[in-house]
Coordinates of C-alpha atoms in Angstrom, one line a residue:
X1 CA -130.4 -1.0 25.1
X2 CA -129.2 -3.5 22.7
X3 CA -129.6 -7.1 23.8
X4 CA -126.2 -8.2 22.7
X5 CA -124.5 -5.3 24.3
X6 CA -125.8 -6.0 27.2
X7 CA -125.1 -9.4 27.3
X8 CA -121.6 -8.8 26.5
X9 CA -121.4 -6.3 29.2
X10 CA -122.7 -8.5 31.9
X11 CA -120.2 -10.9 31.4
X12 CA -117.0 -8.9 31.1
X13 CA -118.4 -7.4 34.5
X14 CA -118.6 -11.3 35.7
X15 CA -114.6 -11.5 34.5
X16 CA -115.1 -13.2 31.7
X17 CA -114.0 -12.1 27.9
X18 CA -116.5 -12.2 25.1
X19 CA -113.9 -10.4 22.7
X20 CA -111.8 -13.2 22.4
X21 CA -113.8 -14.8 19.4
X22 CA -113.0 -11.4 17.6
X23 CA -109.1 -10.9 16.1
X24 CA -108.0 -8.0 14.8
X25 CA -105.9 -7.6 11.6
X26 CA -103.3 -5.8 13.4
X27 CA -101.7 -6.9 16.8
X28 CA -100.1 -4.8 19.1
X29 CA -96.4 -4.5 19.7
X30 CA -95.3 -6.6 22.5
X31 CA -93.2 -4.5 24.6
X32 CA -90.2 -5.7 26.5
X33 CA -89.1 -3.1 27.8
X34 CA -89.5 0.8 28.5
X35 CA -86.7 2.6 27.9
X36 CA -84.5 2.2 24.5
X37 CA -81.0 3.6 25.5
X38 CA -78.1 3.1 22.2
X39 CA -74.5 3.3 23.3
X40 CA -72.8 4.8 20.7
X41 CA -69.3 4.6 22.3
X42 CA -69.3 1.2 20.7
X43 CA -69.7 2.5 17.1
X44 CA -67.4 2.4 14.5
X45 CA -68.4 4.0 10.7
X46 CA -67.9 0.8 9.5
X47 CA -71.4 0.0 11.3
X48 CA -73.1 2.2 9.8
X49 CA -72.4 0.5 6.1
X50 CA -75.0 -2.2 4.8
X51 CA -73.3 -5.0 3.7
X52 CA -73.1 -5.9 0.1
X53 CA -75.0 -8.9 -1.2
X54 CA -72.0 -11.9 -1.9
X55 CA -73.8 -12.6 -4.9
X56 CA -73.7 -9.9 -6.7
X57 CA -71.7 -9.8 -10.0
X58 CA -69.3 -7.8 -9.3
X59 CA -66.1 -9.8 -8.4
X60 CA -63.5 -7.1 -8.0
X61 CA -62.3 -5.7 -4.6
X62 CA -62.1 -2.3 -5.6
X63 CA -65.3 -2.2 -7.5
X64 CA -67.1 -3.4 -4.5
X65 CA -65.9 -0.7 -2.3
X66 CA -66.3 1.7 -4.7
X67 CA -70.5 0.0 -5.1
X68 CA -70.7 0.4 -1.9
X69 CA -69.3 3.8 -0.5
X70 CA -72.0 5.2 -3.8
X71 CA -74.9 2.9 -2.4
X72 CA -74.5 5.1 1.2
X73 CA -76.5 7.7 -1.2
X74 CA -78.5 5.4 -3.2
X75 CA -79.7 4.1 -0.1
X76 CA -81.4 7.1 1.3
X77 CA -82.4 8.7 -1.8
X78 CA -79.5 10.9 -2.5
X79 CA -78.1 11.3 -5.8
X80 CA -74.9 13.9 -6.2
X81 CA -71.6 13.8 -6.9
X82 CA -68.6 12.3 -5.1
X83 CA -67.7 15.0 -3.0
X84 CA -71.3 15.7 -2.1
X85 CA -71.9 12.2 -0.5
X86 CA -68.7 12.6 1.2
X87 CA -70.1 15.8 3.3
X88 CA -73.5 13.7 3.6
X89 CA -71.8 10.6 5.4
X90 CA -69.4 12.6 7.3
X91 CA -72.4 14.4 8.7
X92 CA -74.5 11.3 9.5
X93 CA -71.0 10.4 11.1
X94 CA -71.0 13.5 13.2
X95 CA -74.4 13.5 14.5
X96 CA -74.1 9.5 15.4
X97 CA -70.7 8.5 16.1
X98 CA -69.1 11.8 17.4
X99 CA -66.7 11.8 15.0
X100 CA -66.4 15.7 15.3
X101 CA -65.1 16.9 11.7
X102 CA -64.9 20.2 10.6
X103 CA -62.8 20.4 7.9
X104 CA -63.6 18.9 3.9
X105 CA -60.0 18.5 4.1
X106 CA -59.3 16.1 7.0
X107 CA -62.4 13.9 5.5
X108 CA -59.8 13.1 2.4
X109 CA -57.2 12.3 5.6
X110 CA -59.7 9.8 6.7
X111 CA -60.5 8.3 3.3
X112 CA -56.9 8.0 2.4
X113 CA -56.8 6.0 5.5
X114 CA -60.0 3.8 5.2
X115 CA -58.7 3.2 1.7
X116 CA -55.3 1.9 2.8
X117 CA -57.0 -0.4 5.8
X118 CA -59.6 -1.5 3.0
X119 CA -56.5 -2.4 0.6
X120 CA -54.8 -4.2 3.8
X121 CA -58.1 -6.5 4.7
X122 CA -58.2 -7.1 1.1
X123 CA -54.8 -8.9 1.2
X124 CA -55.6 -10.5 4.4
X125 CA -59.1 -10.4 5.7
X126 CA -60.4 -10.2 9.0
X127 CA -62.8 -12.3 11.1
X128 CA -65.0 -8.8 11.7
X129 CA -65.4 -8.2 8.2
X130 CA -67.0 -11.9 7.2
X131 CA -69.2 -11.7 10.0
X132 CA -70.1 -8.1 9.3
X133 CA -74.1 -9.0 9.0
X134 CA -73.8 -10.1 12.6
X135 CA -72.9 -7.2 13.7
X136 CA -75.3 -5.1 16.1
X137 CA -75.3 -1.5 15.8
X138 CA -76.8 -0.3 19.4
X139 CA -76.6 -2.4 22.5
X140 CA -78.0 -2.1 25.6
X141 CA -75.9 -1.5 29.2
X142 CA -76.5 -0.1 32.6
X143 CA -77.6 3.5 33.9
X144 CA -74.6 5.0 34.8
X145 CA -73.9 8.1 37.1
X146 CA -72.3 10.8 35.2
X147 CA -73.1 13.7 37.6
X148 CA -69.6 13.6 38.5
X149 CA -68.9 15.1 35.2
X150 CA -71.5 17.8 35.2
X151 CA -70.1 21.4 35.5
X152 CA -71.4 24.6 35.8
X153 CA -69.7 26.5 33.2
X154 CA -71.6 27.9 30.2
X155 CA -70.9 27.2 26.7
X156 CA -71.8 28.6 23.4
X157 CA -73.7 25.2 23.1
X158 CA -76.4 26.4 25.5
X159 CA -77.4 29.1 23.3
X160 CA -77.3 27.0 20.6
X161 CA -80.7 26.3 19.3
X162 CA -79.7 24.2 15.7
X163 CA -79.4 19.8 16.6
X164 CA -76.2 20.1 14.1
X165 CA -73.4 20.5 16.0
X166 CA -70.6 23.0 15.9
X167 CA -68.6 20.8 13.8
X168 CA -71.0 19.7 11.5
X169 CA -72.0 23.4 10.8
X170 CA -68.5 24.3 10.2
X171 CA -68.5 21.2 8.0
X172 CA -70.8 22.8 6.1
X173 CA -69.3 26.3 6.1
X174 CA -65.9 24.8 4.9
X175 CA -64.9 26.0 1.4
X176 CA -64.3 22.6 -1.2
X177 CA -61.4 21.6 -2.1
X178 CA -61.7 22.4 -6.0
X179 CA -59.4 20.2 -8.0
X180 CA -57.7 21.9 -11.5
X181 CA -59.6 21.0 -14.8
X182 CA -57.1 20.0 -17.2
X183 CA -59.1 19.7 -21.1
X184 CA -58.6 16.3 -22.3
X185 CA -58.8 17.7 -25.7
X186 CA -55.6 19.6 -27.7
X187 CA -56.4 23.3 -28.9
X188 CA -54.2 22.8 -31.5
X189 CA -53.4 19.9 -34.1
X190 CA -50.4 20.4 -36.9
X191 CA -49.7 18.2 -39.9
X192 CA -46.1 17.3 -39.8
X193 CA -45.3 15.0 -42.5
X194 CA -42.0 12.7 -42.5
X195 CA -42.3 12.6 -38.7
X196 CA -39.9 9.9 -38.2
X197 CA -41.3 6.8 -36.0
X198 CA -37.8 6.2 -34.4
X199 CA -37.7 5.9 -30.6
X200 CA -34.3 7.2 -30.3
X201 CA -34.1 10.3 -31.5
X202 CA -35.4 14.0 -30.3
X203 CA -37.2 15.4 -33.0
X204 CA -38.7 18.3 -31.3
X205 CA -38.3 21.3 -28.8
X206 CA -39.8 24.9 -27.9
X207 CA -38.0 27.3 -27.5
X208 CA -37.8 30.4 -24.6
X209 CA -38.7 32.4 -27.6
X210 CA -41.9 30.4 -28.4
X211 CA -40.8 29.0 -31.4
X212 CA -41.3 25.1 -32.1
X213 CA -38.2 23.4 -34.0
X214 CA -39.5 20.1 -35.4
X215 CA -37.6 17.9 -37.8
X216 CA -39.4 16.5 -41.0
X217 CA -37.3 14.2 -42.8
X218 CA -34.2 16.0 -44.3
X219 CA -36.0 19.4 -43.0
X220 CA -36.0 21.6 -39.8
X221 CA -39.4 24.3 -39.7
X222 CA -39.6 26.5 -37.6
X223 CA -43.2 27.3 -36.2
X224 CA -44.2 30.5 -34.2
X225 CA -46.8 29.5 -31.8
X226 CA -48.1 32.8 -31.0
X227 CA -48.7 33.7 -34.8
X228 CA -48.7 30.6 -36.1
X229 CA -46.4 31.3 -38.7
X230 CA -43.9 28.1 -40.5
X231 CA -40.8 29.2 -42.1
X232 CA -38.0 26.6 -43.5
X233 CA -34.8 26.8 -41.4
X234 CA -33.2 24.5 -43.4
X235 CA -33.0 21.5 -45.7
X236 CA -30.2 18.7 -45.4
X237 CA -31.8 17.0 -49.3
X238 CA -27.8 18.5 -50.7
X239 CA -25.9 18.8 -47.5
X240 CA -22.8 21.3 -48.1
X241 CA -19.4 20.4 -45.3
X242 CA -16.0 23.2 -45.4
X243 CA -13.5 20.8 -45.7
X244 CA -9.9 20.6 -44.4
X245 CA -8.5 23.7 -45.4
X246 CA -11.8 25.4 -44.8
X247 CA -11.3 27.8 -48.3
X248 CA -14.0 25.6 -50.3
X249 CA -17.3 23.6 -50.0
X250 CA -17.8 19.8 -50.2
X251 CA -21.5 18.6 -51.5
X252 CA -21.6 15.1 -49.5
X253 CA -25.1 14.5 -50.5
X254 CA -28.6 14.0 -48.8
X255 CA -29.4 13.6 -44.6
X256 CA -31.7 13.1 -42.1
X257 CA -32.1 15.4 -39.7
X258 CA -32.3 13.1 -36.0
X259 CA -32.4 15.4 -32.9
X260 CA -32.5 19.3 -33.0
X261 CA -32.4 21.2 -29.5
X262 CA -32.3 24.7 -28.3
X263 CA -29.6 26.8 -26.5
X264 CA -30.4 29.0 -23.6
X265 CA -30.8 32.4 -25.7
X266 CA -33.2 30.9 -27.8
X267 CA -31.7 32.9 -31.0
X268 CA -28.9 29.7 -31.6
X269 CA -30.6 26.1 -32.7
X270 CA -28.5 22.8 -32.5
X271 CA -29.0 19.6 -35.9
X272 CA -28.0 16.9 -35.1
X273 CA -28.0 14.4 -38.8
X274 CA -27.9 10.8 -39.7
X275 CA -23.7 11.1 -40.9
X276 CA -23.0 12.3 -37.6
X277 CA -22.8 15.7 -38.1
X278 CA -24.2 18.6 -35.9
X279 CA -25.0 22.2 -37.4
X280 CA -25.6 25.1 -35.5
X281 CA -28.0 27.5 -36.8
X282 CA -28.5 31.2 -35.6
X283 CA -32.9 31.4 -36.3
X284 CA -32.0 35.7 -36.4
X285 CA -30.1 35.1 -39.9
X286 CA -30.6 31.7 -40.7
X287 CA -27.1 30.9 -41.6
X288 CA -25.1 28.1 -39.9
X289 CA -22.9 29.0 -38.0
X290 CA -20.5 25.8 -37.2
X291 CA -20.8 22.3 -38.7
X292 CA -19.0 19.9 -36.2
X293 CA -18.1 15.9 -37.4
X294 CA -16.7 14.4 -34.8
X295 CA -19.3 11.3 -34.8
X296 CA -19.2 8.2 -36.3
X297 CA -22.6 7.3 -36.3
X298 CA -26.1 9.2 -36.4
X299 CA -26.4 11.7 -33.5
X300 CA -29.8 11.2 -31.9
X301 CA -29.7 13.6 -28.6
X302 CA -28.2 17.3 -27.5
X303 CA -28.3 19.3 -24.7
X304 CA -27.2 23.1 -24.5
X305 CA -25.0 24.2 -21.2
X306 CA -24.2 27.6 -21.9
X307 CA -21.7 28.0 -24.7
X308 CA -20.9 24.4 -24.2
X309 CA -23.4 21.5 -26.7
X310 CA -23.2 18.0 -25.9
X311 CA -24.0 15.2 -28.4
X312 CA -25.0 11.5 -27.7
X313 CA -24.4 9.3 -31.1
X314 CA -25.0 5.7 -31.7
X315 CA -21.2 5.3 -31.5
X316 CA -21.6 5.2 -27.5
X317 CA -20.1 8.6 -27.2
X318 CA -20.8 11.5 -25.7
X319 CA -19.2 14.5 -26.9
X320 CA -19.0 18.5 -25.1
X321 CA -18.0 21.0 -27.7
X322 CA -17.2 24.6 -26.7
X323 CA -18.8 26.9 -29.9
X324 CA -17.0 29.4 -28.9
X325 CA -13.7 27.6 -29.2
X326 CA -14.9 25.7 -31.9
X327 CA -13.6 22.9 -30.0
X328 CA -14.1 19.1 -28.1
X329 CA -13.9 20.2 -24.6
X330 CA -14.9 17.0 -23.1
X331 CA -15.3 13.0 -23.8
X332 CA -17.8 11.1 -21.9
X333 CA -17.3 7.3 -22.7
X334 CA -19.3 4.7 -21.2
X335 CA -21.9 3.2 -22.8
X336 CA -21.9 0.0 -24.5
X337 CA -24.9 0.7 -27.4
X338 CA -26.3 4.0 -28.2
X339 CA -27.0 7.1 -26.4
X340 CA -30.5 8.5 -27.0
X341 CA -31.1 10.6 -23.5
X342 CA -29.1 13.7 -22.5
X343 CA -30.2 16.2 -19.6
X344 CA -28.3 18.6 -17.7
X345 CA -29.3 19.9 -14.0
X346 CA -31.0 22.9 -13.5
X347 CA -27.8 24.3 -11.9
X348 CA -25.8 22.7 -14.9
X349 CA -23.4 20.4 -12.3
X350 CA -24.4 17.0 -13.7
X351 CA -25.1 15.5 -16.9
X352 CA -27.3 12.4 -16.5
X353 CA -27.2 10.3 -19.9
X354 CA -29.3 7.4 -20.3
X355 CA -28.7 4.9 -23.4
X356 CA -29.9 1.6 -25.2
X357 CA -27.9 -0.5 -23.0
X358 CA -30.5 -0.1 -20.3
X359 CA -28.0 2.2 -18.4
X360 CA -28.1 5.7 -16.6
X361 CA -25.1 7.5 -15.9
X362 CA -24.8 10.8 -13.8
X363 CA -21.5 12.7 -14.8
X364 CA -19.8 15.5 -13.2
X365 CA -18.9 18.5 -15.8
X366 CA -15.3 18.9 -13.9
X367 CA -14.6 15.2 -14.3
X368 CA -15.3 13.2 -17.3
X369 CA -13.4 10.6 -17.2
X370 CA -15.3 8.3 -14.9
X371 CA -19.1 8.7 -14.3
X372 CA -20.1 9.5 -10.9
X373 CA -22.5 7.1 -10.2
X374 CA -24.6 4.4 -12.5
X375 CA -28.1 3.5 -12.5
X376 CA -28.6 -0.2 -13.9
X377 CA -31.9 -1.5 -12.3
X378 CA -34.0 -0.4 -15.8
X379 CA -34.8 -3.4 -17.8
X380 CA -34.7 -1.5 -21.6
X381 CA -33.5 1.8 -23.5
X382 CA -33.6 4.5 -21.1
X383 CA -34.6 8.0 -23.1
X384 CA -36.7 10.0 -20.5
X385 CA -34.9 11.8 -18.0
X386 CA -36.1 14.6 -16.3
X387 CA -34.4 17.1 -13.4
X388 CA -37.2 18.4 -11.1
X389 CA -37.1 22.4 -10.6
X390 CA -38.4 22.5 -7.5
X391 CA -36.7 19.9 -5.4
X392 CA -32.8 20.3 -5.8
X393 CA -31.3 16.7 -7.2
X394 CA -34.1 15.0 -8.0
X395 CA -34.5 13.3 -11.0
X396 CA -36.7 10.8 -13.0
X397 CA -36.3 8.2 -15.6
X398 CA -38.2 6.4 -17.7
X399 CA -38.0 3.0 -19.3
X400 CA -39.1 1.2 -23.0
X401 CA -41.1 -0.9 -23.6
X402 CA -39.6 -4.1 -21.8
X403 CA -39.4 -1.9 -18.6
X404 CA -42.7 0.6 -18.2
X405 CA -41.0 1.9 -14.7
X406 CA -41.2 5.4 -13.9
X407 CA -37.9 5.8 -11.0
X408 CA -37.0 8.9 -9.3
X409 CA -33.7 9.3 -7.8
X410 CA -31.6 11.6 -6.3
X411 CA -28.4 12.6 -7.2
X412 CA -27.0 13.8 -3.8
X413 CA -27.1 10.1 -2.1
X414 CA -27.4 8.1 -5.4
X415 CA -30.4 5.7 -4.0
X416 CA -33.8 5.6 -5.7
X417 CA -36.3 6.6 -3.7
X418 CA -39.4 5.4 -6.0
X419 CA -40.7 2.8 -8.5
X420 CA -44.0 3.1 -10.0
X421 CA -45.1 0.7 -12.9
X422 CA -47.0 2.7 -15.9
X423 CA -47.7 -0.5 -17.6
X424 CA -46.7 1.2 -21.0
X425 CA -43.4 2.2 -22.8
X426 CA -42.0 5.2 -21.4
X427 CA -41.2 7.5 -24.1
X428 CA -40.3 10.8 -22.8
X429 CA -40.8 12.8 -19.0
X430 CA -41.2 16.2 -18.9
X431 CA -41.5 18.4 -14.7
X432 CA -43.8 21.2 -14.4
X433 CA -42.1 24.6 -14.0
X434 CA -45.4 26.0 -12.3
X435 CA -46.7 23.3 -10.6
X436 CA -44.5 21.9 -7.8
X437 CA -45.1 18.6 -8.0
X438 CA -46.5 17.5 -10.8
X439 CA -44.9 15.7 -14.4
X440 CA -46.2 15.0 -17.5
X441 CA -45.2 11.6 -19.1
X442 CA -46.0 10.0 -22.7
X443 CA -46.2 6.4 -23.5
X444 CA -45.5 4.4 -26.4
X445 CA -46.4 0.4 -26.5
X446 CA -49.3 -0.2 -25.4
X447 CA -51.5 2.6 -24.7
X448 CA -50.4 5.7 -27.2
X449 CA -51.3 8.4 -24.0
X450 CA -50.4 10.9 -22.2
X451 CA -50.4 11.3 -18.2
X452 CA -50.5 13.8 -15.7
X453 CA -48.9 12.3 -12.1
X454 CA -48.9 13.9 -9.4
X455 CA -45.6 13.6 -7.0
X456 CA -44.9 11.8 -4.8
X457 CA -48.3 9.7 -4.7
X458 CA -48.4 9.0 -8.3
X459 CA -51.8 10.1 -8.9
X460 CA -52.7 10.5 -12.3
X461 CA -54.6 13.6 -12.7
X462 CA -55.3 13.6 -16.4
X463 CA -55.2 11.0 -19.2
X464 CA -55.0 12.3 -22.9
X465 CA -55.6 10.1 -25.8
X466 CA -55.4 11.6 -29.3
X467 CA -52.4 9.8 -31.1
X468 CA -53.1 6.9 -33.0
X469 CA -49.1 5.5 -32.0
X470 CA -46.1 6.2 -29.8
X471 CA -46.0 9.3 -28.6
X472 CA -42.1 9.5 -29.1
X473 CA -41.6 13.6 -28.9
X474 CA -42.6 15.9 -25.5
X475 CA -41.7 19.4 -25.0
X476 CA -43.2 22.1 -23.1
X477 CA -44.0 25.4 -23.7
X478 CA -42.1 28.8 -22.0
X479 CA -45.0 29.8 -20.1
X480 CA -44.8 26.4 -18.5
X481 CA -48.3 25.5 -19.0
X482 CA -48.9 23.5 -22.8
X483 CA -46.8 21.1 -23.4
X484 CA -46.7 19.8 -27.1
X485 CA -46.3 15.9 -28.0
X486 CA -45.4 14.4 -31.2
X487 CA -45.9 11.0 -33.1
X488 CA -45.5 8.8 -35.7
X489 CA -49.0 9.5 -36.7
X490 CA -47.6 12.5 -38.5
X491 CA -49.3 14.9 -36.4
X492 CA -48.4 17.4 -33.4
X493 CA -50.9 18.3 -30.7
X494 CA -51.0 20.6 -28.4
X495 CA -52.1 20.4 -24.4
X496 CA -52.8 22.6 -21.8
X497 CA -52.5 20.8 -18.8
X498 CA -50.3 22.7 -16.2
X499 CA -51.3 25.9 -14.2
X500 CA -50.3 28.9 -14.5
X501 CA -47.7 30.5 -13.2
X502 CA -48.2 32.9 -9.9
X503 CA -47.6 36.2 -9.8
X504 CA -44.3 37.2 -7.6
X505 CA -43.5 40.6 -6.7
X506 CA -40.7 42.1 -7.3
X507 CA -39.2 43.1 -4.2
X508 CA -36.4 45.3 -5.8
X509 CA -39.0 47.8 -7.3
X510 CA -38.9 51.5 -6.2
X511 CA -43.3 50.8 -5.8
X512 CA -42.0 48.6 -3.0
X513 CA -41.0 51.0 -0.3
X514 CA -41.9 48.7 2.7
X515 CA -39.4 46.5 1.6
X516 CA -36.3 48.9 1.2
X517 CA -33.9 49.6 4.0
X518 CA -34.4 53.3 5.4

């Protein structure tokens, strides 16, 4: 036997420790106690976040959540999209917290609301968020009894041999909520030369027929969209007036052409001029038909109700003239500067007319001498207005440049119900027939663009940059899904940016015999 193992072993027999010259490199836990029992009634998600060093560079709010709701993946070595780490966190949420979600949708519930409380402690913080790194996760408590709550009934959970539970696995299962793709790119861009840069005037419209009227200068063309054809409709260089006794022809000389607009059969094609002047047009024949002069002053907006044409000139009137009649039916007086906005409802009832007196005006078609209600809370020119399709007397308006307030209002109780602040010049509005809630809107001063919102929220679900100034001219498509936008870049470019429209059936068919009374 070894000497010095002997010796060693004689003395630990005698009690004593011959080891104790010798240290290991690693030491052994020191163990306070034997059980490790985590209450995780006390748990909040907000627990589960690391917190964010306070000196890192980023100084914004926002940012910061948004840094750290993506470092919950960096973290643990994930890298996906948004949506994905959303699952991945609700999961983790599940199995540690309880939290018991299912659905993909109620996790946009709960961010929606972590967002708002995040926006609320941002404003005014609380004493649990600064001492956040103080914060335990587990605790420690008591053994209690919880036989009482044992029962002998048997659950699908028994069975169960996954550790996910049922509502994590139908988590999983739950279909994603897929949001629309909208191409920030046009699929078509036209020359149009002579576009006129002018903020008050309506230089372009589509008709039902899918053919685009756009002014140029002292011309109107008329483009198919479908072929993609351009003919001449007409040109204003030698404009020819009947005069009094309507048996010859005056030649007054050149005009601008300043707002053109479409009636409701799509065959007959409202001119508004520079003298004043409005033609009407039928496309079938191009011959004009009428020639009213009633204005004083450039006419700058129109809008078709039936057989009845309304005209908004910078002479602060507002004229309704009856083709058929070939006559003024109507005077609406009330603005102080010039009318450049004119919309009818969808049930043709009310006339709302916004001007450069900062002013909107809601008229009743029976009763023209007074408006029915005014709108005076826009700080500039008010040119868009837009009646929703969906949502009976709801409408929207738009302010310039000294404004950049989107309102919606309704005309049934007269009270605006929203404000939201573009931060740009509202040039034109523009509702989805397809989509139910959902507007497009183009901006001027400073941002050149084009948004997609979605109602009531405001979200902006799509921002299009192509113009290189104001985008002054909007109009949308029959189809309801491309919109077109004009500028005074000198071009036209086309959008598709709404959905399609769903297919309805027909109850009245003959195919339809479920539907028909027996």
């Amino acid at each position: 036997m070894d000497a010095q193992f002997e010796r060693r072993l004689l003395l630990s027999m005698n009690g004593r420790n011959s080891l104790s010259s010798y240290t290991s490199p690693i030491q052994s836990p020191i163990k306070t106690s034997d059980r490790y029992i985590p209450l995780r009634s006390s748990l909040s998600a907000s627990n589960l976040h690391y917190p964010l060093n306070t000196t890192s560079p980023l100084t914004s709010p926002i940012k910061k959540y948004k840094y750290e709701f993506n470092e919950i993946g960096l973290s643990s070595g994930i890298t996906a999209s948004e949506p994905d780490l959303l699952v991945y966190e609700q999961l983790l949420q599940n199995t540690l917290l309880n939290t018991n979600i299912d659905s993909i949708l109620k996790i946009s519930d709960i961010q929606n609301t972590n967002n708002d409380n995040y926006n609320k402690t941002v404003i005014t913080p609380k004493k649990s968020l600064i001492s956040k790194e103080n914060s335990s996760i587990f605790r420690y408590s008591e053994r209690q009894n919880n036989n009482q709550y044992k029962t002998n009934l048997i659950t699908k959970q028994h069975f169960n041999r996954s550790p996910i539970s049922n509502a994590s696995i139908h988590l999983l299962y739950s279909p994603k909520q897929k949001r629309r793709h909208i191409a920030e790119l046009p699929y078509k861009v036209l020359d149009a030369p002579d576009l006129q840069d002018d903020f008050y005037l309506n230089l372009l419209d589509w008709s039902s027929s899918n053919i685009l009227s756009v002014a140029l200068g002292s011309c109107v063309y008329l483009h198919n969209a479908q072929t993609n054809n351009v003919h001449l409709l007409c040109d204003l260089t030698h404009t020819q007036l009947p005069t009094s006794n309507n048996n010859r022809l005056n030649i007054i000389g050149s005009d601008l052409v300043t707002s053109v607009n479409w009636s409701d059969w799509s065959n007959i094609l409202a001119v508004g001029t520079q003298r004043g002047h409005v033609h009407i047009y039928d496309i079938t024949t191009r011959k004009r038909l009428q020639s009213i002069c009633k204005h004083t002053n450039r006419v700058g907006v129109l809008a078709w109700n039936d057989w009845s044409l309304c005209s908004g000139s910078r002479d602060r009137s507002i004229l309704e003239h009856d083709i058929r009649q070939q006559s003024i039916t109507h005077h609406f007086y009330g603005h102080t500067q010039e009318v450049c906005g004119l919309k009818w409802s969808p049930d043709k009832s009310i006339l709302a007319s916004g001007g450069n007196d900062n002013h909107l005006f809601l008229w009743s078609k029976s009763q023209s001498c007074q408006p029915l209600h005014s709108f005076n809370d826009h700080l500039a020119a008010v040119k868009a207005i837009a009646w929703s399709p969906h949502q009976h007397g709801l409408l929207a308006s738009g302010g310039g440049a000294a404004d950049r307030h989107i309102r919606f209002r309704s005309s049934l109780t007269c009270q605006t119900s929203s404000i939201y602040d573009t931060g740009s010049q509202v040039c034109q509005l523009i509702w989805s027939k397809n989509s139910l809630n959902e507007l497009a809107s183009t901006h001027g001063v400073t941002q050149n663009h084009i948004i997609i919102w979605k109602y009531p929220t405001m979200e902006p679900l799509a921002k299009l940059v192509g113009h290189q100034q104001r985008v002054l001219y909007l109009s949308m498509s029959p189809d309801g899904e491309s919109i077109v936008t004009g500028s005074g870049d000198e071009t036209l470019r086309f959008w598709n940016v709404f959905a399609k429209a769903k297919c309805t059936r027909n109850l009245d068919s003959k195919l339809n015999g479920l539907y028909q009374m027996r």
